[in-house]
Amino acid sequence: MSPLQAVHNIPEICARLGVTDVVLSPGSRCAPLTIAFARHPDIKVRTVPDERAAAFIGLGLAQAQRRAVALVCTSGTAGLNYAPAVAEAYFQQIPLIVFTADRPPEWIDQLDGQTIRQADLYGAHAKGCLTFPTDTTHPDALWHATRIVSEAIGLAEQFPAGPVQVNVPLREPFYPKQGEELQFGPVRITRELPGRPVLPAAQLQELRETIRNSRRVLVVAGQHRYDADLLQAVRQFAAAHQVPVVGDLIANLHLPAAASYDQRNAPLGRQDVFMAVPEAGLKEALKPELLITFGQSLISKALKLYLRNAKPAQHWHIQPAGAVADTFQSLTKIVRMEPADFFAELNAGQLMSAPQQVVGSVPAGPTDSVEPQGFEPNRGHAIAQDATRVASRPQPIGEPVRLTWAATDAEATTKAAYLRPWQAAENWATGFLRNFMQQPNQLFNEFTAIYRALQQLPDGAALHLANSMAVRYANILGLPAGRSVEVFANRGTSGIDGCTSTAVGAALAQPNRPVVLLTGDVAFFYDRNAFWHNYPTPNLKVLLLNNHAGGIFRLIDGPRQQPELEEFFETRQPLTAENTARDFKLRYLPVSTFAELESALPVFFAAESGAALLEITTDSPTNAEFFEHYRAAVRSSFSNSPR
């Protein structure tokens, strides 16, 4: 038996447990792992030289395919370069099996090359670290090695999923002799069968009674992958109990549920707009008594701060296992169930009307034929034409579009009385944005450019949002109603370091699905090695916002008032993406006016264009001025008239 037989068995165990995608970075110490994975008939191996990009590409593969992916690297600092993606996977609950080749233990701290302390390399940002036996010739050691790989995969996939390190010390020789065939197995695997926690009937009944007796119930969703069963259950619950459901774009509540459901009963997503309205009466009208949450992080700082101030009497978080964050400082109950199961159980036994007859719903009919409640349009404002010949600044839109909502009796006991101001605020925000973004005579700016680009997203696309302003802009603007676009973002740690690589991994995982990355220049140039590999991604579309600076710092109170802004916060840079596009064979479409943008978007999104990069070049001070114009319009948009 080969002294490396235990290492050669690793891909067999992975394949039998469903881990069939491997991203590796070349090296010498990892050669036995590389050869074993490369020669296994059921493993798909991709080589990415830059370990940081490789790890994020693996994360993107796992995120898109919803199953674990393996990473393989050599010893020394190679594994340290995995750390940002490992931390993101930990907080975003994505399973990764991280195989780090290592020196034998007797050579650690002996000044040997490419040798660091690799055991438990990722510390608290991995679910665990298992060490492979150095010598595996004894049958017990071979059994131990097999068991370790099964345990690592099971641990990575247990809820909450996450990364697990397997440190593999290896002695020379690393390479099989010429003509030597590798043997895979036989191996004994340990397979975990997932279960779903349920609550006793008495506890479920107690929860139902609490919801029934609470007149101000609010559901808030954090980041969550698309789940058709969850969408259906949440909408049935919301309709039955007249409960507002609120979620950021990354909660994926905006996707259509069942075909029979009216999209106008969809969950709310404009909180970044209406929560910025400085109207105490509205904030009081939106205050919940019972808050029910599920999912991970929120983008909307306005909603987060509001719920921390308007603390509910009760806050339930729905999560089947793992640590739970008290994001709003009001947590009173943790319900250990899958969110889809929780809402389905609450719906059980409810007398449901047909979807078009749900009390409080908008009358049936075409969506755009109904005037949004709570929105007072500015009748003197015409639909804007494409403005490439512009005035020195955006023109005011006349009287601000006012937010109003129906007066509610403070003693009202119906849930509909609580739902109405949420719906009014949502409808107003939708109309306000439409009106504001179409105003004439705009200087070319990235906020409006993104708005126009999002309107043309191909149906069925995966939209990846890079951190910094890209994800914030998209969360404010939202997507066209009824569009089947699933949204992803690295909001586990919210770093810019691997946003492009994650989108590349998604494009590799789903070659028949359009993958669109919306990113800023700093995030893009920081992660250019995402494209440094030999695998085509004709379905990848990169929308690059290049303002030649870290533009977010011009929008934040604090840095934008400092004399060091441009040099030490924005860190202005003169780069364009033309050379990157040429180097990696991406179709390059540069635009710097609205007219050029409107001409380029259909070409950019066309499937036959292949991998493409649309670079939107703007001026950072102009972007900041326009965004401040938007914020000022929101602040002045509430009605002081008596209701």
Short mmCIF file of N, CA and C in Angstrom, two decimals, residues 444-548:
data_model
loop_
_atom_site.label_atom_id
_atom_site.label_comp_id
_atom_site.label_asym_id
_atom_site.label_seq_id
_atom_site.Cartn_x
_atom_site.Cartn_y
_atom_site.Cartn_z
N PHE A 444 -24.58 63.74 -15.13
CA PHE A 444 -24.38 62.30 -15.15
C PHE A 444 -23.86 61.86 -13.78
N ASN A 445 -24.57 60.92 -13.15
CA ASN A 445 -24.21 60.49 -11.80
C ASN A 445 -24.49 59.00 -11.65
N GLU A 446 -23.81 58.37 -10.70
CA GLU A 446 -23.89 56.92 -10.58
C GLU A 446 -25.20 56.45 -9.97
N PHE A 447 -25.85 57.25 -9.15
CA PHE A 447 -27.12 56.84 -8.54
C PHE A 447 -28.18 56.63 -9.61
N THR A 448 -28.33 57.60 -10.49
CA THR A 448 -29.30 57.47 -11.58
C THR A 448 -28.86 56.39 -12.57
N ALA A 449 -27.57 56.29 -12.83
CA ALA A 449 -27.07 55.27 -13.76
C ALA A 449 -27.42 53.87 -13.25
N ILE A 450 -27.26 53.63 -11.96
CA ILE A 450 -27.62 52.33 -11.39
C ILE A 450 -29.12 52.09 -11.51
N TYR A 451 -29.90 53.12 -11.22
CA TYR A 451 -31.35 52.98 -11.33
C TYR A 451 -31.75 52.51 -12.72
N ARG A 452 -31.16 53.12 -13.74
CA ARG A 452 -31.52 52.75 -15.12
C ARG A 452 -31.01 51.34 -15.46
N ALA A 453 -29.85 50.99 -14.96
CA ALA A 453 -29.31 49.67 -15.24
C ALA A 453 -30.16 48.57 -14.58
N LEU A 454 -30.60 48.81 -13.34
CA LEU A 454 -31.39 47.79 -12.64
C LEU A 454 -32.73 47.55 -13.34
N GLN A 455 -33.25 48.55 -14.02
CA GLN A 455 -34.51 48.37 -14.73
C GLN A 455 -34.38 47.36 -15.87
N GLN A 456 -33.17 47.15 -16.36
CA GLN A 456 -32.97 46.29 -17.53
C GLN A 456 -32.32 44.95 -17.19
N LEU A 457 -32.23 44.62 -15.92
CA LEU A 457 -31.65 43.33 -15.53
C LEU A 457 -32.40 42.19 -16.21
N PRO A 458 -31.69 41.20 -16.74
CA PRO A 458 -32.38 40.06 -17.35
C PRO A 458 -33.10 39.23 -16.30
N ASP A 459 -34.29 38.77 -16.63
CA ASP A 459 -35.07 37.95 -15.71
C ASP A 459 -34.31 36.65 -15.45
N GLY A 460 -34.35 36.20 -14.20
CA GLY A 460 -33.67 34.97 -13.83
C GLY A 460 -32.21 35.15 -13.49
N ALA A 461 -31.71 36.39 -13.49
CA ALA A 461 -30.29 36.63 -13.23
C ALA A 461 -29.98 36.45 -11.75
N ALA A 462 -28.70 36.22 -11.48
CA ALA A 462 -28.16 36.31 -10.12
C ALA A 462 -27.44 37.65 -10.03
N LEU A 463 -27.89 38.52 -9.14
CA LEU A 463 -27.30 39.85 -8.99
C LEU A 463 -26.38 39.84 -7.77
N HIS A 464 -25.09 40.07 -8.00
CA HIS A 464 -24.11 40.16 -6.92
C HIS A 464 -23.80 41.63 -6.67
N LEU A 465 -23.91 42.03 -5.42
CA LEU A 465 -23.70 43.43 -5.04
C LEU A 465 -22.42 43.54 -4.22
N ALA A 466 -21.46 44.30 -4.73
CA ALA A 466 -20.22 44.51 -3.99
C ALA A 466 -20.48 45.44 -2.82
N ASN A 467 -19.63 45.33 -1.81
CA ASN A 467 -19.79 46.17 -0.63
C ASN A 467 -19.34 47.60 -0.89
N SER A 468 -19.63 48.46 0.05
CA SER A 468 -19.49 49.90 -0.02
C SER A 468 -20.76 50.49 -0.62
N MET A 469 -20.69 51.38 -1.61
CA MET A 469 -21.91 52.06 -2.06
C MET A 469 -22.78 51.22 -2.98
N ALA A 470 -22.21 50.26 -3.70
CA ALA A 470 -23.01 49.48 -4.66
C ALA A 470 -24.18 48.80 -3.98
N VAL A 471 -23.93 48.12 -2.87
CA VAL A 471 -25.00 47.40 -2.18
C VAL A 471 -26.00 48.38 -1.56
N ARG A 472 -25.53 49.53 -1.11
CA ARG A 472 -26.43 50.52 -0.51
C ARG A 472 -27.32 51.19 -1.56
N TYR A 473 -26.72 51.57 -2.68
CA TYR A 473 -27.52 52.14 -3.76
C TYR A 473 -28.63 51.16 -4.19
N ALA A 474 -28.25 49.90 -4.41
CA ALA A 474 -29.23 48.92 -4.88
C ALA A 474 -30.32 48.69 -3.85
N ASN A 475 -29.97 48.72 -2.57
CA ASN A 475 -30.98 48.51 -1.54
C ASN A 475 -31.98 49.65 -1.49
N ILE A 476 -31.53 50.86 -1.76
CA ILE A 476 -32.44 52.01 -1.82
C ILE A 476 -33.35 51.90 -3.04
N LEU A 477 -32.76 51.59 -4.19
CA LEU A 477 -33.50 51.65 -5.45
C LEU A 477 -34.38 50.44 -5.68
N GLY A 478 -33.97 49.27 -5.20
CA GLY A 478 -34.78 48.06 -5.39
C GLY A 478 -34.77 47.60 -6.84
N LEU A 479 -35.61 46.59 -7.10
CA LEU A 479 -35.72 46.00 -8.43
C LEU A 479 -37.13 46.18 -8.97
N PRO A 480 -37.30 46.12 -10.27
CA PRO A 480 -38.65 46.21 -10.83
C PRO A 480 -39.56 45.12 -10.25
N ALA A 481 -40.81 45.46 -9.99
CA ALA A 481 -41.75 44.53 -9.38
C ALA A 481 -41.92 43.29 -10.24
N GLY A 482 -41.93 42.14 -9.57
CA GLY A 482 -42.18 40.89 -10.27
C GLY A 482 -40.98 40.29 -10.95
N ARG A 483 -39.82 40.95 -10.88
CA ARG A 483 -38.63 40.45 -11.57
C ARG A 483 -38.01 39.30 -10.77
N SER A 484 -37.72 38.20 -11.42
CA SER A 484 -37.14 37.03 -10.76
C SER A 484 -35.62 37.14 -10.77
N VAL A 485 -35.10 37.97 -9.91
CA VAL A 485 -33.66 38.18 -9.79
C VAL A 485 -33.25 37.87 -8.36
N GLU A 486 -32.40 36.85 -8.19
CA GLU A 486 -31.91 36.50 -6.86
C GLU A 486 -30.71 37.37 -6.55
N VAL A 487 -30.61 37.84 -5.30
CA VAL A 487 -29.59 38.82 -4.93
C VAL A 487 -28.62 38.22 -3.92
N PHE A 488 -27.33 38.46 -4.16
CA PHE A 488 -26.27 37.97 -3.29
C PHE A 488 -25.36 39.14 -2.91
N ALA A 489 -24.77 39.06 -1.72
CA ALA A 489 -23.78 40.05 -1.30
C ALA A 489 -22.99 39.45 -0.15
N ASN A 490 -21.72 39.80 -0.08
CA ASN A 490 -20.86 39.31 1.01
C ASN A 490 -21.05 40.19 2.24
N ARG A 491 -22.22 40.03 2.88
CA ARG A 491 -22.54 40.84 4.06
C ARG A 491 -22.24 40.11 5.37
N GLY A 492 -21.56 38.97 5.28
CA GLY A 492 -21.12 38.32 6.51
C GLY A 492 -20.11 39.19 7.23
N THR A 493 -19.10 39.65 6.49
CA THR A 493 -18.10 40.58 7.05
C THR A 493 -18.15 41.93 6.36
N SER A 494 -18.86 42.03 5.23
CA SER A 494 -19.06 43.28 4.49
C SER A 494 -17.75 43.86 3.96
N GLY A 495 -16.79 43.01 3.63
CA GLY A 495 -15.53 43.48 3.06
C GLY A 495 -15.62 43.63 1.55
N ILE A 496 -14.67 44.40 0.99
CA ILE A 496 -14.62 44.58 -0.46
C ILE A 496 -13.69 43.57 -1.11
N ASP A 497 -12.98 42.75 -0.31
CA ASP A 497 -11.83 42.03 -0.82
C ASP A 497 -12.13 40.90 -1.80
N GLY A 498 -13.32 40.34 -1.79
CA GLY A 498 -13.57 39.21 -2.68
C GLY A 498 -14.89 39.25 -3.41
N CYS A 499 -15.45 40.45 -3.58
CA CYS A 499 -16.78 40.54 -4.21
C CYS A 499 -16.76 40.06 -5.66
N THR A 500 -15.72 40.42 -6.41
CA THR A 500 -15.62 39.99 -7.80
C THR A 500 -15.40 38.49 -7.89
N SER A 501 -14.49 37.97 -7.06
CA SER A 501 -14.20 36.53 -7.08
C SER A 501 -15.44 35.71 -6.75
N THR A 502 -16.24 36.18 -5.80
CA THR A 502 -17.47 35.45 -5.45
C THR A 502 -18.41 35.39 -6.65
N ALA A 503 -18.54 36.49 -7.38
CA ALA A 503 -19.40 36.49 -8.57
C ALA A 503 -18.83 35.57 -9.65
N VAL A 504 -17.50 35.54 -9.79
CA VAL A 504 -16.88 34.62 -10.75
C VAL A 504 -17.21 33.18 -10.38
N GLY A 505 -17.12 32.85 -9.09
CA GLY A 505 -17.48 31.50 -8.65
C GLY A 505 -18.92 31.15 -8.98
N ALA A 506 -19.82 32.11 -8.80
CA ALA A 506 -21.23 31.88 -9.14
C ALA A 506 -21.41 31.65 -10.63
N ALA A 507 -20.67 32.41 -11.44
CA ALA A 507 -20.77 32.25 -12.90
C ALA A 507 -20.24 30.89 -13.33
N LEU A 508 -19.20 30.40 -12.68
CA LEU A 508 -18.68 29.07 -12.98
C LEU A 508 -19.66 27.99 -12.54
N ALA A 509 -20.34 28.22 -11.43
CA ALA A 509 -21.26 27.21 -10.89
C ALA A 509 -22.51 27.07 -11.73
N GLN A 510 -22.99 28.18 -12.32
CA GLN A 510 -24.25 28.17 -13.07
C GLN A 510 -24.02 28.81 -14.44
N PRO A 511 -23.37 28.09 -15.34
CA PRO A 511 -22.98 28.69 -16.63
C PRO A 511 -24.15 29.10 -17.51
N ASN A 512 -25.33 28.59 -17.26
CA ASN A 512 -26.50 28.94 -18.08
C ASN A 512 -27.33 30.07 -17.48
N ARG A 513 -26.87 30.65 -16.39
CA ARG A 513 -27.62 31.71 -15.71
C ARG A 513 -26.85 33.03 -15.83
N PRO A 514 -27.50 34.12 -16.20
CA PRO A 514 -26.79 35.41 -16.19
C PRO A 514 -26.37 35.78 -14.77
N VAL A 515 -25.11 36.13 -14.60
CA VAL A 515 -24.59 36.59 -13.31
C VAL A 515 -24.12 38.02 -13.51
N VAL A 516 -24.73 38.94 -12.76
CA VAL A 516 -24.42 40.37 -12.90
C VAL A 516 -23.79 40.85 -11.61
N LEU A 517 -22.60 41.44 -11.73
CA LEU A 517 -21.92 42.03 -10.58
C LEU A 517 -22.00 43.55 -10.68
N LEU A 518 -22.55 44.18 -9.63
CA LEU A 518 -22.54 45.64 -9.51
C LEU A 518 -21.48 46.00 -8.48
N THR A 519 -20.44 46.73 -8.92
CA THR A 519 -19.30 46.96 -8.05
C THR A 519 -18.74 48.36 -8.24
N GLY A 520 -18.01 48.81 -7.24
CA GLY A 520 -17.31 50.09 -7.34
C GLY A 520 -15.85 49.89 -7.74
N ASP A 521 -15.18 50.98 -8.04
CA ASP A 521 -13.83 50.88 -8.57
C ASP A 521 -12.82 50.33 -7.56
N VAL A 522 -12.91 50.73 -6.30
CA VAL A 522 -11.93 50.25 -5.32
C VAL A 522 -12.07 48.74 -5.12
N ALA A 523 -13.30 48.26 -4.96
CA ALA A 523 -13.53 46.83 -4.82
C ALA A 523 -13.09 46.07 -6.07
N PHE A 524 -13.35 46.65 -7.24
CA PHE A 524 -13.01 45.97 -8.49
C PHE A 524 -11.50 45.84 -8.66
N PHE A 525 -10.77 46.95 -8.53
CA PHE A 525 -9.33 46.90 -8.75
C PHE A 525 -8.62 46.12 -7.65
N TYR A 526 -9.18 46.11 -6.47
CA TYR A 526 -8.61 45.34 -5.35
C TYR A 526 -8.64 43.84 -5.65
N ASP A 527 -9.60 43.40 -6.43
CA ASP A 527 -9.84 41.96 -6.64
C ASP A 527 -9.69 41.57 -8.11
N ARG A 528 -8.77 42.21 -8.83
CA ARG A 528 -8.62 41.90 -10.25
C ARG A 528 -8.17 40.46 -10.50
N ASN A 529 -7.49 39.84 -9.54
CA ASN A 529 -7.05 38.47 -9.75
C ASN A 529 -8.21 37.48 -9.76
N ALA A 530 -9.41 37.95 -9.54
CA ALA A 530 -10.58 37.09 -9.72
C ALA A 530 -10.65 36.52 -11.12
N PHE A 531 -10.12 37.27 -12.10
CA PHE A 531 -10.19 36.84 -13.50
C PHE A 531 -8.96 36.03 -13.93
N TRP A 532 -8.00 35.87 -13.02
CA TRP A 532 -6.72 35.22 -13.35
C TRP A 532 -6.85 33.70 -13.22
N HIS A 533 -7.47 33.12 -14.22
CA HIS A 533 -7.65 31.67 -14.30
C HIS A 533 -7.97 31.34 -15.75
N ASN A 534 -8.15 30.08 -16.04
CA ASN A 534 -8.31 29.63 -17.43
C ASN A 534 -9.71 29.14 -17.76
N TYR A 535 -10.73 29.60 -17.04
CA TYR A 535 -12.08 29.06 -17.20
C TYR A 535 -13.01 30.14 -17.74
N PRO A 536 -13.67 29.87 -18.85
CA PRO A 536 -14.55 30.89 -19.45
C PRO A 536 -15.79 31.15 -18.59
N THR A 537 -16.20 32.39 -18.56
CA THR A 537 -17.43 32.79 -17.85
C THR A 537 -18.24 33.69 -18.78
N PRO A 538 -18.76 33.17 -19.88
CA PRO A 538 -19.48 34.02 -20.84
C PRO A 538 -20.77 34.61 -20.29
N ASN A 539 -21.25 34.07 -19.17
CA ASN A 539 -22.49 34.56 -18.55
C ASN A 539 -22.25 35.67 -17.53
N LEU A 540 -21.01 36.12 -17.35
CA LEU A 540 -20.68 37.11 -16.33
C LEU A 540 -20.73 38.52 -16.91
N LYS A 541 -21.48 39.40 -16.25
CA LYS A 541 -21.59 40.81 -16.64
C LYS A 541 -21.17 41.67 -15.44
N VAL A 542 -20.18 42.52 -15.64
CA VAL A 542 -19.67 43.36 -14.56
C VAL A 542 -20.05 44.81 -14.82
N LEU A 543 -20.85 45.38 -13.93
CA LEU A 543 -21.25 46.79 -13.98
C LEU A 543 -20.35 47.55 -13.01
N LEU A 544 -19.39 48.28 -13.55
CA LEU A 544 -18.38 48.94 -12.73
C LEU A 544 -18.66 50.43 -12.61
N LEU A 545 -18.78 50.90 -11.38
CA LEU A 545 -18.95 52.33 -11.09
C LEU A 545 -17.58 52.91 -10.77
N ASN A 546 -17.02 53.65 -11.70
CA ASN A 546 -15.68 54.20 -11.50
C ASN A 546 -15.77 55.71 -11.31
N ASN A 547 -15.67 56.13 -10.05
CA ASN A 547 -15.61 57.56 -9.77
C ASN A 547 -14.19 57.98 -9.37
N HIS A 548 -13.23 57.06 -9.62
CA HIS A 548 -11.81 57.31 -9.37
C HIS A 548 -11.53 57.66 -7.92
#
